[in-house]
PDB file of C-alpha atoms in Angstrom:
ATOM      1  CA  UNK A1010       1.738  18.463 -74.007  1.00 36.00           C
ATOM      2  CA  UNK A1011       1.514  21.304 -71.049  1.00 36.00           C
ATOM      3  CA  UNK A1012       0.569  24.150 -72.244  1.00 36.00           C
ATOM      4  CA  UNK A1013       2.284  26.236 -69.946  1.00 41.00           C
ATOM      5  CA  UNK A1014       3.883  29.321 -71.452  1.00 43.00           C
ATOM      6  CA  UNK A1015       6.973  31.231 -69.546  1.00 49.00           C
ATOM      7  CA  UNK A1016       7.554  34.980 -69.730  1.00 57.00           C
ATOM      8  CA  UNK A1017      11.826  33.551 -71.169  1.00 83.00           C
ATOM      9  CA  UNK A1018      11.477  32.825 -74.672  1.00 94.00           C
ATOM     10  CA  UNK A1019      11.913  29.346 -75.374  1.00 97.00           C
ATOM     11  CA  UNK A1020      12.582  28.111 -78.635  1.00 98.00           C
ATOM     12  CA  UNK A1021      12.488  24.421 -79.892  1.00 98.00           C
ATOM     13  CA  UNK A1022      14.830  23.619 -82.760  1.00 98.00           C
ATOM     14  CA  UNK A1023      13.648  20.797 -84.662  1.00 98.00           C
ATOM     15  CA  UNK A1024      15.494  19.191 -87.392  1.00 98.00           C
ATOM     16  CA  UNK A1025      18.569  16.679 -88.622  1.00 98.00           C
ATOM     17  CA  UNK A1026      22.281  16.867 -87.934  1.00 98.00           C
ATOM     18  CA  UNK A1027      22.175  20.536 -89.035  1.00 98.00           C
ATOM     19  CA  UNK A1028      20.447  20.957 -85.914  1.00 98.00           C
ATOM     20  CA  UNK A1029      21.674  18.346 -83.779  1.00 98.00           C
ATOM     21  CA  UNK A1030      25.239  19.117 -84.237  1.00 98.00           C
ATOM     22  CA  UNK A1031      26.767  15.552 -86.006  1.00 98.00           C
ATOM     23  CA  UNK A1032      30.471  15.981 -85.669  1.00 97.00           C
ATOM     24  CA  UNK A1033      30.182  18.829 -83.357  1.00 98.00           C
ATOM     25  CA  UNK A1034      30.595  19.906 -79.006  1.00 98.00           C
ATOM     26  CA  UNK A1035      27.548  20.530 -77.588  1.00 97.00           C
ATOM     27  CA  UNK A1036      28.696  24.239 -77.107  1.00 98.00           C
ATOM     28  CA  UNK A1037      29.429  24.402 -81.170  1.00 98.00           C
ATOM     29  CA  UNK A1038      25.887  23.056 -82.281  1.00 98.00           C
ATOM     30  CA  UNK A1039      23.333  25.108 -83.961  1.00 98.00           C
ATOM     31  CA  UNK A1040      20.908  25.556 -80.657  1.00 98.00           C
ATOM     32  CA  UNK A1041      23.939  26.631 -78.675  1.00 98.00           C
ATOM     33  CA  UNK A1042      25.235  29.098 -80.618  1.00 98.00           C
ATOM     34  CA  UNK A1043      21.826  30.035 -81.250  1.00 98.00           C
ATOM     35  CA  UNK A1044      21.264  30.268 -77.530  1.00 98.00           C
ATOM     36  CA  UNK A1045      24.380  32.306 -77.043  1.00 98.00           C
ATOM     37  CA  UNK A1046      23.529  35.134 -79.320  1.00 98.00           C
ATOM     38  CA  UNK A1047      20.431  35.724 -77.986  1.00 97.00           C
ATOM     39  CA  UNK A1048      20.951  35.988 -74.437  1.00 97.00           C
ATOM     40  CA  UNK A1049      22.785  38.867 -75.864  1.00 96.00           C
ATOM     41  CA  UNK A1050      19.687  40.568 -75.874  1.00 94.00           C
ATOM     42  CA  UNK A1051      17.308  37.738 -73.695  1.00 95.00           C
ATOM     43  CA  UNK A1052      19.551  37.021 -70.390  1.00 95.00           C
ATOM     44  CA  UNK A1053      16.986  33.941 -70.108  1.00 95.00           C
ATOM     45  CA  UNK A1054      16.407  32.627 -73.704  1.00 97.00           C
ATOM     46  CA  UNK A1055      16.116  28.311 -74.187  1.00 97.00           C
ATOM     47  CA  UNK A1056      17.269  27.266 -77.580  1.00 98.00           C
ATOM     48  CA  UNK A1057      16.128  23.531 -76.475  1.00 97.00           C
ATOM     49  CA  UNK A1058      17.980  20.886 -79.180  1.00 98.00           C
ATOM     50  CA  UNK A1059      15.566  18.532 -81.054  1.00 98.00           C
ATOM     51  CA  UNK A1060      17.852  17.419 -83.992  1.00 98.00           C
ATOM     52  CA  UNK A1061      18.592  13.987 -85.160  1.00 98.00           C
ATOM     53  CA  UNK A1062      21.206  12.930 -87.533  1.00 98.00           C
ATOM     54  CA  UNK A1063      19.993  11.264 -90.831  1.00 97.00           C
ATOM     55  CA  UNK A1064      16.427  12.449 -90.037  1.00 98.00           C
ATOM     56  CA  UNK A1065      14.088  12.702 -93.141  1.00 98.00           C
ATOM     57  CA  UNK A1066      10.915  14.431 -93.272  1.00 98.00           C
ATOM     58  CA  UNK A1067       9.485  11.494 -92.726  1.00 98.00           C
ATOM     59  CA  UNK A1068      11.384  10.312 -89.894  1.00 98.00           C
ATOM     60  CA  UNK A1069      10.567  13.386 -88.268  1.00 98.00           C
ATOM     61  CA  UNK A1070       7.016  13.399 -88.848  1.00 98.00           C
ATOM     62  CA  UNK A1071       7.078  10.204 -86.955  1.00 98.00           C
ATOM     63  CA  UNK A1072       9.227  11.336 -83.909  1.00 98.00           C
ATOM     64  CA  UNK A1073       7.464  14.693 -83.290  1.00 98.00           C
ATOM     65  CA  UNK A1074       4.463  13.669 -81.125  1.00 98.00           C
ATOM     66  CA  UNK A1075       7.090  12.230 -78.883  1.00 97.00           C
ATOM     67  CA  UNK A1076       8.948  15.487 -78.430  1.00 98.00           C
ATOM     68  CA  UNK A1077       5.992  17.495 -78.029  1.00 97.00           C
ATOM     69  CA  UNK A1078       4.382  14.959 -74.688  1.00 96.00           C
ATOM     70  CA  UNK A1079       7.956  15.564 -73.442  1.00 94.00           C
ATOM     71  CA  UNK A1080       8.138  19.469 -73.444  1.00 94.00           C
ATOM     72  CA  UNK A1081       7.286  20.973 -70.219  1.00 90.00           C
ATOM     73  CA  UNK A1082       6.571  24.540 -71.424  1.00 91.00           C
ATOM     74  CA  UNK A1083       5.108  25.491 -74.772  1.00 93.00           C
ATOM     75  CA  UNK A1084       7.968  26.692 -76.853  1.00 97.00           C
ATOM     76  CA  UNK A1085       7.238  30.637 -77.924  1.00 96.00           C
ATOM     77  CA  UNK A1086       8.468  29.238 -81.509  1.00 98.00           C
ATOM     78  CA  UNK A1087       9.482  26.398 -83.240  1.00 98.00           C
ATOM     79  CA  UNK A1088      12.464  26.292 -86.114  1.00 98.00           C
ATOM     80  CA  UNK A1089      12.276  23.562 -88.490  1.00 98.00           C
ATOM     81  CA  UNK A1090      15.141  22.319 -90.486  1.00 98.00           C
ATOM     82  CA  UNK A1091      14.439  18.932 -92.837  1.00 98.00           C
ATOM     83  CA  UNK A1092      14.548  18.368 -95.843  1.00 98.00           C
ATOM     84  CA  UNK A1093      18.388  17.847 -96.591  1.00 97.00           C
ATOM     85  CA  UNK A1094      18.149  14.012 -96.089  1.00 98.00           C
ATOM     86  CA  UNK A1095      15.335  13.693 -98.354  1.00 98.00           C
ATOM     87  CA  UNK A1096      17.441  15.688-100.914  1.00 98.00           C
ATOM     88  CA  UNK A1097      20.309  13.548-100.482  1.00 96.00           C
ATOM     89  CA  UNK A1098      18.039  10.500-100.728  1.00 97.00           C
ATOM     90  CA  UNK A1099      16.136  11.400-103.679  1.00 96.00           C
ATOM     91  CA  UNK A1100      12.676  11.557-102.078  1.00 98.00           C
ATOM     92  CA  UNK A1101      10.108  12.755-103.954  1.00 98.00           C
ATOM     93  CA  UNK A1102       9.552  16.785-103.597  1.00 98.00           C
ATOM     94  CA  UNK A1103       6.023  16.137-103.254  1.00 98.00           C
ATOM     95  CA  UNK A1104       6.368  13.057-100.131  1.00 98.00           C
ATOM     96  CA  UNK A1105       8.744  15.803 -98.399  1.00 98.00           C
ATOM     97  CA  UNK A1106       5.840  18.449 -99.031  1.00 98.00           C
ATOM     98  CA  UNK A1107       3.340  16.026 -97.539  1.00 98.00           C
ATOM     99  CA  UNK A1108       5.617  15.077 -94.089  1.00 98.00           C
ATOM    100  CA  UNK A1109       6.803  19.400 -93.892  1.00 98.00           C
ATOM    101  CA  UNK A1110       2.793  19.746 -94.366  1.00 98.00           C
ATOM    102  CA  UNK A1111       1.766  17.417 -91.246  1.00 98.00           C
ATOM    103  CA  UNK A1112       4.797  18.865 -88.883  1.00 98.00           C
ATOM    104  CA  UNK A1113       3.624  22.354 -89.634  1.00 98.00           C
ATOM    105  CA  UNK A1114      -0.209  21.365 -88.613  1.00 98.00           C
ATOM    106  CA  UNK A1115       1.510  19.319 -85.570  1.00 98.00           C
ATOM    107  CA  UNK A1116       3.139  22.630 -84.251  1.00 98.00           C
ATOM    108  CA  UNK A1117      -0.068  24.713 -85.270  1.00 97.00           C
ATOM    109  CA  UNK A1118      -2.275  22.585 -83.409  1.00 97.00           C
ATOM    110  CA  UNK A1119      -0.354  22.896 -80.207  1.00 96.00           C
ATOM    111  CA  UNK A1120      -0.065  26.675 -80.684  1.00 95.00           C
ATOM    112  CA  UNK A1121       3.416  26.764 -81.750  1.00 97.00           C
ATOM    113  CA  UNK A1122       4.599  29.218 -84.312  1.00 97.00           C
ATOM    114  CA  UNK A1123       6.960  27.604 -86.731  1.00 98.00           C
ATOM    115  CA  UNK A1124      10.373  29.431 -88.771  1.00 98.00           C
ATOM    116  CA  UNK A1125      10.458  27.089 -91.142  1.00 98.00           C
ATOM    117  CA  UNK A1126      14.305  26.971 -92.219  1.00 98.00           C
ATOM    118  CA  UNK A1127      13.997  26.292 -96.173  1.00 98.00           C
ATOM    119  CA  UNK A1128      17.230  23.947 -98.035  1.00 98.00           C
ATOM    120  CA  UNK A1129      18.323  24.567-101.997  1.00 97.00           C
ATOM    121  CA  UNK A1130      18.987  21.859-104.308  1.00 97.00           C
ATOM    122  CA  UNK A1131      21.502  22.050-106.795  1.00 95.00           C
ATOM    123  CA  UNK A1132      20.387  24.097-109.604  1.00 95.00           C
ATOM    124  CA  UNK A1133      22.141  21.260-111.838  1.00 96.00           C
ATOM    125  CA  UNK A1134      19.096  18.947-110.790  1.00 97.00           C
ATOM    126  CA  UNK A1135      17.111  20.597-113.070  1.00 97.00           C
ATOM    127  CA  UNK A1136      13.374  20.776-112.602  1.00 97.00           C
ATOM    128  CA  UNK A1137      13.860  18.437-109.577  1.00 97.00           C
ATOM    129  CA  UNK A1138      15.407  21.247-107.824  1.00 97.00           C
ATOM    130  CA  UNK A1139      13.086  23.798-108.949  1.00 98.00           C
ATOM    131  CA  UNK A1140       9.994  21.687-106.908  1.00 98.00           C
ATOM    132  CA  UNK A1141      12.116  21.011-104.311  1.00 98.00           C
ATOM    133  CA  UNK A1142      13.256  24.548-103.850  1.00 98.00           C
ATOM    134  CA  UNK A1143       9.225  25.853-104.601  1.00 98.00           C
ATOM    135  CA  UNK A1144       8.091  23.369-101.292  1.00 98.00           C
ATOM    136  CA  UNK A1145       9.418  25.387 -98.370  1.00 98.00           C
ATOM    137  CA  UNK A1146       7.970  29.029 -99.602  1.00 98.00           C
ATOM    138  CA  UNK A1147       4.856  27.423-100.402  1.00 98.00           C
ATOM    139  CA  UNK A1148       4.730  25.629 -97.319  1.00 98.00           C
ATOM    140  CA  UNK A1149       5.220  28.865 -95.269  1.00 98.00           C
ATOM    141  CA  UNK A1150       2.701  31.103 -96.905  1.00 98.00           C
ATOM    142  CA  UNK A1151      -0.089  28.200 -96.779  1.00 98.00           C
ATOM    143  CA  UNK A1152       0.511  27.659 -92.478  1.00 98.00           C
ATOM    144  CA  UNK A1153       1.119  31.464 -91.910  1.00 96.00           C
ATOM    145  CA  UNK A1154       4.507  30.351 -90.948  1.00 97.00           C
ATOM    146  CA  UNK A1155       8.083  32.477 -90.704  1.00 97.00           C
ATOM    147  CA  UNK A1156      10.420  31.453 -93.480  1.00 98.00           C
ATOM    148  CA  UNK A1157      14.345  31.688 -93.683  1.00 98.00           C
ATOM    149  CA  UNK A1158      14.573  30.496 -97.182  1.00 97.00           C
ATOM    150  CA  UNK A1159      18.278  28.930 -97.002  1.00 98.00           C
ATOM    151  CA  UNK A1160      19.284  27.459 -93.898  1.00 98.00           C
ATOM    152  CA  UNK A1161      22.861  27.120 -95.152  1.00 97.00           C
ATOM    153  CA  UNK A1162      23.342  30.445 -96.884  1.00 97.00           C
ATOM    154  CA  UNK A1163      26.585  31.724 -96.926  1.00 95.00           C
ATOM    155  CA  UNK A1164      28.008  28.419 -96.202  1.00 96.00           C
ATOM    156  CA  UNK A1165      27.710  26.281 -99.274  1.00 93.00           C
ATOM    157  CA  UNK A1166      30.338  25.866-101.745  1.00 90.00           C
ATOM    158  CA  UNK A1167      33.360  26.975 -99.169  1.00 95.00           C
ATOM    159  CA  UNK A1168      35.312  23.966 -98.532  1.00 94.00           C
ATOM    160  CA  UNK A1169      37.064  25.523 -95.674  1.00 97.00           C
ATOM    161  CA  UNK A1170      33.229  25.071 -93.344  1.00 98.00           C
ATOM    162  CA  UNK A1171      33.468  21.590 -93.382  1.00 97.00           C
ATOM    163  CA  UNK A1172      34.279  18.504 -91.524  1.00 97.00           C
ATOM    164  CA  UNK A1173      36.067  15.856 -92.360  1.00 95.00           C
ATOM    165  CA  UNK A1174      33.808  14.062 -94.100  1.00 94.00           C
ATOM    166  CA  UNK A1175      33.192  16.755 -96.770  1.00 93.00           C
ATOM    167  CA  UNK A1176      29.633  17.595 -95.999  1.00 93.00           C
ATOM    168  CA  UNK A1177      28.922  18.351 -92.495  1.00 97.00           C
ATOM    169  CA  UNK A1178      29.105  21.914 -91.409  1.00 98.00           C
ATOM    170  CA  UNK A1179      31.862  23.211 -88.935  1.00 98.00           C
ATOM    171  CA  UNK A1180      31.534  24.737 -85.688  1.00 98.00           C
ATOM    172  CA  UNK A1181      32.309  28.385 -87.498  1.00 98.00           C
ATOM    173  CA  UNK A1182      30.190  27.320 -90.451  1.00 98.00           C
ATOM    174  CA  UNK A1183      27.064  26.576 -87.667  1.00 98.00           C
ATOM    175  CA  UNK A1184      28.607  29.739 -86.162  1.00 98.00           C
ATOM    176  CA  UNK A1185      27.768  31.814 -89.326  1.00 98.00           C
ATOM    177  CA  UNK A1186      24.381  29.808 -89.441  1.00 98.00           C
ATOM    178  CA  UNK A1187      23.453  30.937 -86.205  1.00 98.00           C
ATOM    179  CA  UNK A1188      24.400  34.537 -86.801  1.00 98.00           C
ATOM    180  CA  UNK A1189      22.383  34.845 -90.602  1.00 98.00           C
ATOM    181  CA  UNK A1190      19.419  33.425 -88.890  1.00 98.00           C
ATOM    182  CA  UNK A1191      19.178  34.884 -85.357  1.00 98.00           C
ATOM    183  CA  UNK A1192      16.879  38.176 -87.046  1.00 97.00           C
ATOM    184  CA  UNK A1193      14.561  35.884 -88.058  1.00 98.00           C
ATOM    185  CA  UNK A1194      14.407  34.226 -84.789  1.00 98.00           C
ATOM    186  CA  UNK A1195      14.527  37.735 -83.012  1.00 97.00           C
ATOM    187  CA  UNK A1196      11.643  38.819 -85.053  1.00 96.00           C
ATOM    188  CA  UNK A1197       9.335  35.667 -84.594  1.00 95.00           C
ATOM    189  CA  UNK A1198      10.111  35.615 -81.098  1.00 95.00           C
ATOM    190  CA  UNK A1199       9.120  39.879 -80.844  1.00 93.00           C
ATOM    191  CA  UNK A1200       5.555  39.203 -82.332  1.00 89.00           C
ATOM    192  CA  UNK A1201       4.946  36.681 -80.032  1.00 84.00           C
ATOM    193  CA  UNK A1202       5.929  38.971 -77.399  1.00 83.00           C
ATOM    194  CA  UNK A1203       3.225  41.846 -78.966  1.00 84.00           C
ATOM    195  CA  UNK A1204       0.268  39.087 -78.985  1.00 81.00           C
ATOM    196  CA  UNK A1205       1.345  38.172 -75.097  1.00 79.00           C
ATOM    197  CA  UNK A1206       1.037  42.016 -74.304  1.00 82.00           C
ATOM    198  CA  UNK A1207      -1.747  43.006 -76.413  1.00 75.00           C
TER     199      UNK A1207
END
């Protein structure tokens, strides 16, 4: 991958329909609502779309060398969103530990910092969802990575933020998304800006 760095913040978003915007415009997707609110503030600022529906963290393990010998600067920060799919498929909390591990040592290795976006089982599932939910904090604070603990917060549970289909998020739903994350991404993206200076 060139390791080319730009003085516009570029962001890669990384992740499963949440990301790639299943049922949605482009203009309504995560990345481009994401973009949109931070060119508020950064004229310039790439939100560069790397989701793909039904993505595990498997799947995505696999596909990421791919994306990163296509990228033709180094992204100032990467978010990840997976997990979702492996929830919904029953994968094993530690096998989704092990792929989130290996994506987070991908991005490190390339000198990319990672906001890795966390996901929230049902609390119904029992201890299942207690080691599910325990994988994304502990993932964070073992890379040195940024965490937003629930990528959906705020959405789940409202009925009136979905598609169709009952499960995908809406364009306001993605819209609220965009809006509960965009400090995080704001404050990633400034400390990379203080290490460029420095």
């Amino acid at each position: 991958m060139p390791i080319d760095a730009t003085t516009q913040p570029n962001v890669l978003a990384f992740g499963d329909s949440l990301t790639a915007g299943y049922g949605l415009a482009a203009a309504d997707s995560f990345p481009a609502q994401l973009q949109a609110l931070l060119r508020r503030t950064r004229p310039q600022a790439q939100v560069i779309n790397a989701g793909v529906s039904g993505d595990t963290s498997a799947s995505g393990r696999a596909r990421l060398p791919r994306v990163l010998s296509r990228l033709q600067v180094r992204p100032d920060l990467a978010i990840v969103e997976l997990g979702a799919n492996d929830l919904l498929r029953g994968v094993a909390p530690s096998r989704m530990r092990d792929n989130l591990d290996a994506i987070l040592r991908s991005f490190a290795d390339c000198g990319i910092p990672v906001l890795l976006a966390g996901m929230q089982a049902p609390p119904f599932l029992g201890g299942f969802a207690k080691e599910y939910d325990a994988v994304f904090p502990a993932l964070a604070a073992a890379h040195g990575a940024a965490l937003y603990p629930f990528f959906l917060a705020g959405v789940v549970g409202d009925r009136s933020l979905v598609l169709a289909d009952g499960i995908h998020p809406n364009a306001r739903a993605i819209g609220i998304v965009a809006g509960k994350i965009l400090s995080h991404v704001e404050t990633a993206l400034d400390a990379q800006e203080r290490a460029r200076a420095a």
